[in-house]
GROMACS .gro file of C-alpha atoms in nm:
model
  295
    1MET     CA    1   1.048   2.650  -2.786
    2ALA     CA    2   1.201   2.319  -2.678
    3THR     CA    3   0.968   2.021  -2.669
    4PRO     CA    4   0.924   1.896  -2.311
    5GLN     CA    5   1.075   1.552  -2.258
    6PRO     CA    6   0.860   1.275  -2.104
    7GLN     CA    7   0.946   1.205  -1.743
    8GLU     CA    8   1.165   0.896  -1.711
    9ARG     CA    9   1.000   0.609  -1.521
   10TYR     CA   10   1.166   0.535  -1.189
   11ILE     CA   11   1.323   0.189  -1.148
   12PRO     CA   12   1.499   0.084  -0.825
   13ARG     CA   13   1.853  -0.051  -0.840
   14LEU     CA   14   1.815  -0.426  -0.897
   15SER     CA   15   2.058  -0.715  -0.892
   16ASP     CA   16   2.043  -0.971  -1.173
   17ALA     CA   17   2.059  -1.300  -0.986
   18GLY     CA   18   1.823  -1.536  -1.166
   19LEU     CA   19   1.900  -1.907  -1.128
   20LYS     CA   20   1.856  -2.194  -1.373
   21PRO     CA   21   1.513  -2.352  -1.315
   22SER     CA   22   1.598  -2.723  -1.311
   23PHE     CA   23   1.872  -2.973  -1.239
   24GLN     CA   24   1.963  -3.296  -1.415
   25VAL     CA   25   1.951  -3.604  -1.192
   26VAL     CA   26   1.948  -3.982  -1.218
   27ALA     CA   27   1.662  -4.183  -1.067
   28VAL     CA   28   1.583  -4.556  -1.069
   29ASP     CA   29   1.260  -4.665  -1.238
   30GLU     CA   30   1.019  -4.949  -1.158
   31TYR     CA   31   1.241  -5.192  -1.350
   32GLY     CA   32   1.545  -5.107  -1.138
   33GLU     CA   33   1.702  -4.920  -1.428
   34PRO     CA   34   1.870  -4.577  -1.400
   35ARG     CA   35   1.692  -4.297  -1.585
   36GLU     CA   36   1.816  -3.943  -1.644
   37GLY     CA   37   1.571  -3.661  -1.589
   38HIS     CA   38   1.526  -3.315  -1.446
   39ILE     CA   39   1.389  -3.187  -1.116
   40ALA     CA   40   1.277  -2.834  -1.032
   41GLY     CA   41   1.505  -2.611  -0.829
   42GLU     CA   42   1.393  -2.480  -0.491
   43GLN     CA   43   1.586  -2.223  -0.290
   44PRO     CA   44   1.511  -2.035   0.033
   45LEU     CA   45   1.531  -1.657   0.000
   46THR     CA   46   1.501  -1.456   0.321
   47LEU     CA   47   1.364  -1.106   0.269
   48TYR     CA   48   1.506  -0.819   0.472
   49ILE     CA   49   1.359  -0.468   0.459
   50ASP     CA   50   1.609  -0.211   0.589
   51LYS     CA   51   1.791  -0.493   0.773
   52ARG     CA   52   1.465  -0.616   0.933
   53GLU     CA   53   1.390  -0.983   0.863
   54VAL     CA   54   1.040  -1.022   0.721
   55VAL     CA   55   0.986  -1.366   0.566
   56THR     CA   56   1.161  -1.656   0.395
   57LEU     CA   57   1.027  -1.742   0.049
   58MET     CA   58   1.082  -2.081  -0.113
   59THR     CA   59   1.133  -2.015  -0.483
   60LEU     CA   60   1.256  -2.153  -0.812
   61GLY     CA   61   1.481  -1.847  -0.821
   62THR     CA   62   1.446  -1.756  -1.188
   63HIS     CA   63   1.305  -1.405  -1.128
   64PRO     CA   64   1.400  -1.319  -0.767
   65GLU     CA   65   1.400  -0.940  -0.807
   66LEU     CA   66   1.055  -0.934  -0.970
   67LEU     CA   67   0.929  -1.179  -0.708
   68VAL     CA   68   1.039  -0.948  -0.427
   69LEU     CA   69   0.899  -0.638  -0.600
   70GLY     CA   70   0.563  -0.807  -0.647
   71TYR     CA   71   0.566  -0.938  -0.291
   72LEU     CA   72   0.625  -0.587  -0.157
   73ARG     CA   73   0.341  -0.456  -0.370
   74ASN     CA   74   0.087  -0.730  -0.305
   75GLN     CA   75   0.155  -0.730   0.071
   76ARG     CA   76   0.143  -0.349   0.076
   77LEU     CA   77   0.471  -0.343   0.268
   78VAL     CA   78   0.595  -0.026   0.095
   79PRO     CA   79   0.385   0.275  -0.007
   80CYS     CA   80   0.507   0.309  -0.367
   81LEU     CA   81   0.777   0.198  -0.612
   82GLU     CA   82   0.961   0.528  -0.564
   83SER     CA   83   1.014   0.450  -0.196
   84VAL     CA   84   1.237   0.152  -0.285
   85ASP     CA   85   1.605   0.236  -0.332
   86SER     CA   86   1.742  -0.109  -0.417
   87ILE     CA   87   1.677  -0.483  -0.419
   88GLN     CA   88   1.990  -0.696  -0.398
   89VAL     CA   89   1.979  -1.077  -0.406
   90ASP     CA   90   2.271  -1.280  -0.267
   91TRP     CA   91   2.230  -1.655  -0.312
   92GLU     CA   92   2.544  -1.730  -0.107
   93THR     CA   93   2.363  -1.602   0.202
   94GLU     CA   94   2.019  -1.699   0.064
   95ALA     CA   95   1.900  -1.345   0.135
   96VAL     CA   96   1.761  -1.043  -0.043
   97ALA     CA   97   1.816  -0.695   0.098
   98VAL     CA   98   1.551  -0.434   0.026
   99THR     CA   99   1.664  -0.081   0.105
  100THR     CA  100   1.413   0.203   0.120
  101PHE     CA  101   1.485   0.575   0.114
  102ASP     CA  102   1.290   0.672   0.426
  103GLY     CA  103   1.213   0.346   0.601
  104VAL     CA  104   0.868   0.193   0.647
  105SER     CA  105   0.704   0.366   0.941
  106ASP     CA  106   0.427   0.110   1.001
  107LEU     CA  107   0.626  -0.205   0.925
  108ASP     CA  108   0.592  -0.344   1.279
  109GLU     CA  109   0.215  -0.298   1.266
  110LYS     CA  110   0.190  -0.474   0.931
  111LEU     CA  111   0.404  -0.767   1.041
  112ARG     CA  112   0.202  -0.806   1.359
  113HIS     CA  113  -0.113  -0.895   1.163
  114ARG     CA  114  -0.024  -1.205   0.964
  115THR     CA  115  -0.248  -1.469   0.806
  116VAL     CA  116  -0.105  -1.799   0.681
  117THR     CA  117  -0.292  -1.895   0.362
  118THR     CA  118  -0.338  -2.215   0.162
  119GLY     CA  119  -0.088  -2.112  -0.106
  120CYS     CA  120   0.163  -2.376  -0.218
  121GLY     CA  121   0.417  -2.407   0.060
  122GLN     CA  122   0.183  -2.180   0.258
  123GLY     CA  123   0.156  -1.818   0.157
  124THR     CA  124   0.131  -1.527   0.398
  125VAL     CA  125  -0.086  -1.217   0.399
  126PHE     CA  126   0.029  -0.920   0.608
  127GLY     CA  127  -0.120  -0.600   0.734
  128ARG     CA  128  -0.495  -0.664   0.736
  129ILE     CA  129  -0.514  -0.676   0.358
  130THR     CA  130  -0.857  -0.838   0.372
  131GLU     CA  131  -0.988  -0.516   0.530
  132HIS     CA  132  -0.846  -0.319   0.235
  133MET     CA  133  -1.031  -0.556   0.002
  134GLU     CA  134  -1.363  -0.440   0.148
  135GLN     CA  135  -1.314  -0.107  -0.033
  136LEU     CA  136  -1.177  -0.251  -0.359
  137ARG     CA  137  -1.414  -0.289  -0.654
  138LEU     CA  138  -1.314  -0.370  -1.012
  139PRO     CA  139  -1.514  -0.236  -1.308
  140PRO     CA  140  -1.706  -0.498  -1.511
  141VAL     CA  141  -1.520  -0.610  -1.824
  142GLN     CA  142  -1.658  -0.818  -2.109
  143THR     CA  143  -1.473  -1.138  -2.202
  144ARG     CA  144  -1.537  -1.342  -2.517
  145GLN     CA  145  -1.543  -1.721  -2.516
  146SER     CA  146  -1.330  -1.719  -2.830
  147GLN     CA  147  -1.068  -1.513  -2.643
  148ILE     CA  148  -1.060  -1.772  -2.363
  149TYR     CA  149  -1.001  -2.052  -2.616
  150ALA     CA  150  -0.730  -1.851  -2.795
  151LEU     CA  151  -0.547  -1.794  -2.466
  152LEU     CA  152  -0.573  -2.159  -2.364
  153ASP     CA  153  -0.433  -2.261  -2.701
  154ALA     CA  154  -0.140  -2.018  -2.667
  155LEU     CA  155  -0.077  -2.123  -2.306
  156SER     CA  156  -0.043  -2.487  -2.408
  157ALA     CA  157   0.299  -2.400  -2.553
  158GLU     CA  158   0.422  -2.268  -2.216
  159ASN     CA  159   0.503  -2.461  -1.893
  160GLU     CA  160   0.859  -2.536  -2.008
  161VAL     CA  161   0.989  -2.615  -1.659
  162TYR     CA  162   0.681  -2.823  -1.573
  163ARG     CA  163   0.718  -3.035  -1.887
  164ARG     CA  164   1.087  -3.093  -1.815
  165ALA     CA  165   1.087  -3.134  -1.436
  166GLY     CA  166   0.734  -3.105  -1.294
  167ALA     CA  167   0.675  -2.978  -0.939
  168VAL     CA  168   0.600  -2.616  -1.037
  169HIS     CA  169   0.303  -2.389  -1.103
  170GLY     CA  170   0.275  -2.133  -1.381
  171CYS     CA  171   0.105  -1.794  -1.405
  172ALA     CA  172   0.060  -1.566  -1.704
  173LEU     CA  173  -0.034  -1.205  -1.772
  174CYS     CA  174  -0.243  -1.200  -2.089
  175GLY     CA  175  -0.359  -0.908  -2.303
  176ARG     CA  176  -0.536  -0.858  -2.631
  177GLY     CA  177  -0.216  -0.952  -2.815
  178GLY     CA  178  -0.174  -1.279  -2.626
  179ILE     CA  179   0.065  -1.378  -2.346
  180GLU     CA  180   0.276  -1.087  -2.219
  181ILE     CA  181   0.477  -1.282  -1.958
  182PHE     CA  182   0.466  -1.639  -1.828
  183VAL     CA  183   0.636  -1.723  -1.497
  184GLU     CA  184   0.686  -2.063  -1.332
  185ASP     CA  185   0.779  -2.117  -0.967
  186VAL     CA  186   0.742  -2.378  -0.694
  187GLY     CA  187   0.435  -2.193  -0.566
  188ARG     CA  188   0.166  -2.017  -0.766
  189HIS     CA  189   0.172  -1.722  -0.525
  190ASN     CA  190   0.543  -1.670  -0.605
  191ALA     CA  191   0.469  -1.671  -0.978
  192ALA     CA  192   0.184  -1.424  -0.921
  193ASP     CA  193   0.410  -1.194  -0.719
  194ALA     CA  194   0.675  -1.199  -0.993
  195ILE     CA  195   0.412  -1.089  -1.245
  196ALA     CA  196   0.298  -0.815  -1.007
  197GLY     CA  197   0.659  -0.697  -0.990
  198TYR     CA  198   0.683  -0.703  -1.370
  199MET     CA  199   0.367  -0.491  -1.398
  200TRP     CA  200   0.484  -0.250  -1.129
  201ILE     CA  201   0.828  -0.184  -1.273
  202ASN     CA  202   0.686  -0.146  -1.626
  203ALA     CA  203   0.387   0.069  -1.519
  204ILE     CA  204   0.139  -0.178  -1.672
  205GLU     CA  205  -0.228  -0.133  -1.581
  206GLY     CA  206  -0.440  -0.445  -1.536
  207ALA     CA  207  -0.782  -0.322  -1.650
  208ASP     CA  208  -0.763  -0.492  -1.993
  209LYS     CA  209  -0.573  -0.803  -1.882
  210VAL     CA  210  -0.653  -1.165  -1.803
  211PHE     CA  211  -0.457  -1.347  -1.532
  212TYR     CA  212  -0.400  -1.720  -1.582
  213THR     CA  213  -0.276  -1.973  -1.327
  214THR     CA  214  -0.230  -2.348  -1.329
  215GLY     CA  215  -0.323  -2.360  -0.959
  216ARG     CA  216  -0.648  -2.344  -0.769
  217LEU     CA  217  -0.825  -2.012  -0.717
  218THR     CA  218  -0.799  -1.942  -0.345
  219SER     CA  219  -0.871  -1.621  -0.157
  220GLU     CA  220  -0.500  -1.536  -0.178
  221MET     CA  221  -0.498  -1.558  -0.558
  222VAL     CA  222  -0.810  -1.343  -0.588
  223ILE     CA  223  -0.658  -1.084  -0.351
  224LYS     CA  224  -0.334  -1.066  -0.553
  225VAL     CA  225  -0.514  -1.035  -0.887
  226ALA     CA  226  -0.757  -0.774  -0.756
  227GLN     CA  227  -0.471  -0.563  -0.621
  228MET     CA  228  -0.311  -0.577  -0.966
  229GLY     CA  229  -0.636  -0.437  -1.103
  230ILE     CA  230  -0.698  -0.741  -1.326
  231PRO     CA  231  -1.071  -0.815  -1.370
  232VAL     CA  232  -1.057  -1.168  -1.516
  233LEU     CA  233  -0.902  -1.473  -1.345
  234LEU     CA  234  -0.860  -1.796  -1.543
  235SER     CA  235  -0.740  -2.134  -1.413
  236ARG     CA  236  -0.718  -2.494  -1.527
  237SER     CA  237  -0.781  -2.601  -1.166
  238GLY     CA  238  -1.065  -2.554  -0.919
  239VAL     CA  239  -1.183  -2.287  -0.675
  240THR     CA  240  -1.225  -2.254  -0.300
  241HIS     CA  241  -1.532  -2.114  -0.128
  242LYS     CA  242  -1.343  -1.821   0.021
  243GLY     CA  243  -1.187  -1.748  -0.316
  244LEU     CA  244  -1.534  -1.733  -0.470
  245GLU     CA  245  -1.655  -1.504  -0.190
  246PHE     CA  246  -1.373  -1.258  -0.253
  247ALA     CA  247  -1.430  -1.269  -0.630
  248GLN     CA  248  -1.796  -1.184  -0.575
  249LYS     CA  249  -1.707  -0.896  -0.341
  250VAL     CA  250  -1.449  -0.725  -0.563
  251GLY     CA  251  -1.598  -0.809  -0.903
  252VAL     CA  252  -1.340  -1.053  -1.044
  253THR     CA  253  -1.472  -1.275  -1.323
  254MET     CA  254  -1.371  -1.624  -1.207
  255ILE     CA  255  -1.325  -1.894  -1.472
  256ALA     CA  256  -1.192  -2.234  -1.364
  257ARG     CA  257  -1.151  -2.597  -1.479
  258ALA     CA  258  -1.044  -2.450  -1.814
  259LYS     CA  259  -0.908  -2.734  -2.030
  260GLY     CA  260  -0.972  -2.790  -2.398
  261THR     CA  261  -1.317  -2.649  -2.472
  262HIS     CA  262  -1.444  -2.702  -2.118
  263PHE     CA  263  -1.457  -2.428  -1.852
  264LEU     CA  264  -1.680  -2.321  -1.565
  265VAL     CA  265  -1.762  -1.958  -1.488
  266TYR     CA  266  -1.810  -1.941  -1.111
  267HIS     CA  267  -1.865  -1.564  -1.105
  268GLY     CA  268  -1.929  -1.306  -1.377
  269ALA     CA  269  -2.105  -1.527  -1.634
  270GLU     CA  270  -2.313  -1.226  -1.740
  271ARG     CA  271  -1.989  -1.062  -1.858
  272VAL     CA  272  -1.887  -1.357  -2.078
  273VAL     CA  273  -1.994  -1.350  -2.444
  274PHE     CA  274  -2.051  -1.711  -2.551
  275ASP     CA  275  -1.948  -1.668  -2.916
  276ALA     CA  276  -1.770  -2.003  -2.966
  277LYS     CA  277  -1.990  -2.269  -2.811
  278PRO     CA  278  -1.869  -2.626  -2.878
  279LYS     CA  279  -2.077  -2.829  -3.119
  280GLN     CA  280  -2.160  -3.101  -2.869
  281GLY     CA  281  -2.449  -3.042  -2.631
  282PRO     CA  282  -2.418  -2.894  -2.282
  283LEU     CA  283  -2.243  -3.093  -2.010
  284PRO     CA  284  -2.450  -3.280  -1.753
  285ARG     CA  285  -2.555  -3.067  -1.457
  286ARG     CA  286  -2.307  -3.258  -1.238
  287HIS     CA  287  -1.996  -3.185  -1.445
  288PRO     CA  288  -1.722  -3.450  -1.491
  289ASP     CA  289  -1.483  -3.262  -1.258
  290ALA     CA  290  -1.721  -3.288  -0.962
  291GLY     CA  291  -1.563  -3.470  -0.671
  292LYS     CA  292  -1.207  -3.437  -0.800
  293GLY     CA  293  -0.952  -3.273  -0.571
  294ASN     CA  294  -0.812  -2.931  -0.653
  295ASP     CA  295  -0.454  -2.915  -0.780
   0.00000   0.00000   0.00000
């Protein structure tokens, strides 16, 4: 008897239109001298679904197809990956055409309910996603302090575009083996969407993952991470009140201000195993980051 073959995973037809992330320029310094350096790219990319204009994204452009896939998933604009026929990026027209097999029956309804968020460059949430979040709950997952430090150490080698040109945020999908993918873009929500697209197209579950971002933890970031099924959110920056509220509702462990050996667990401290406490004593009750603005 022939051995049954595993079913091949469906992948939509995708263009391959990634751009270089930075450009060399000459600027004049405080001494009046010319200095060569790099600046981050930024390109508008207007998303069309079945010839219907949806939104214009400002992006670095390095992973446009994954960005669009993740955006479709996180905004719940299509029902499943198998409903997407193709994603074709054309930088000459600054547009990306998403073609579905059967159309999106409730697209008008989803586009009618739009919330502009505090994401870099202003993100957008469609289709009453916050109502969907009321039913979403993530299972509790234990995280070790030593794992947090190991990830922070590994992440210090990333941020290539930021070190060269600045003006970008980075996000990473991390597993037990370390960093699985690191994405930089002009907005942290774009980088998060690209990672969502990467997970979607590779059928990666988020239950054993940690999501890292260089940006602040807003409600939008918590929503994206929760929809990816990732239970732990780690940032070197701060949190917003609404972001904390959402983390508490859905069960996301929220760890912020993570630099060096310092971090603050704003939600889920009971799920963190403190197995690598620094030798110095505890920080003052009013921690050194108090009063500083969020990145």
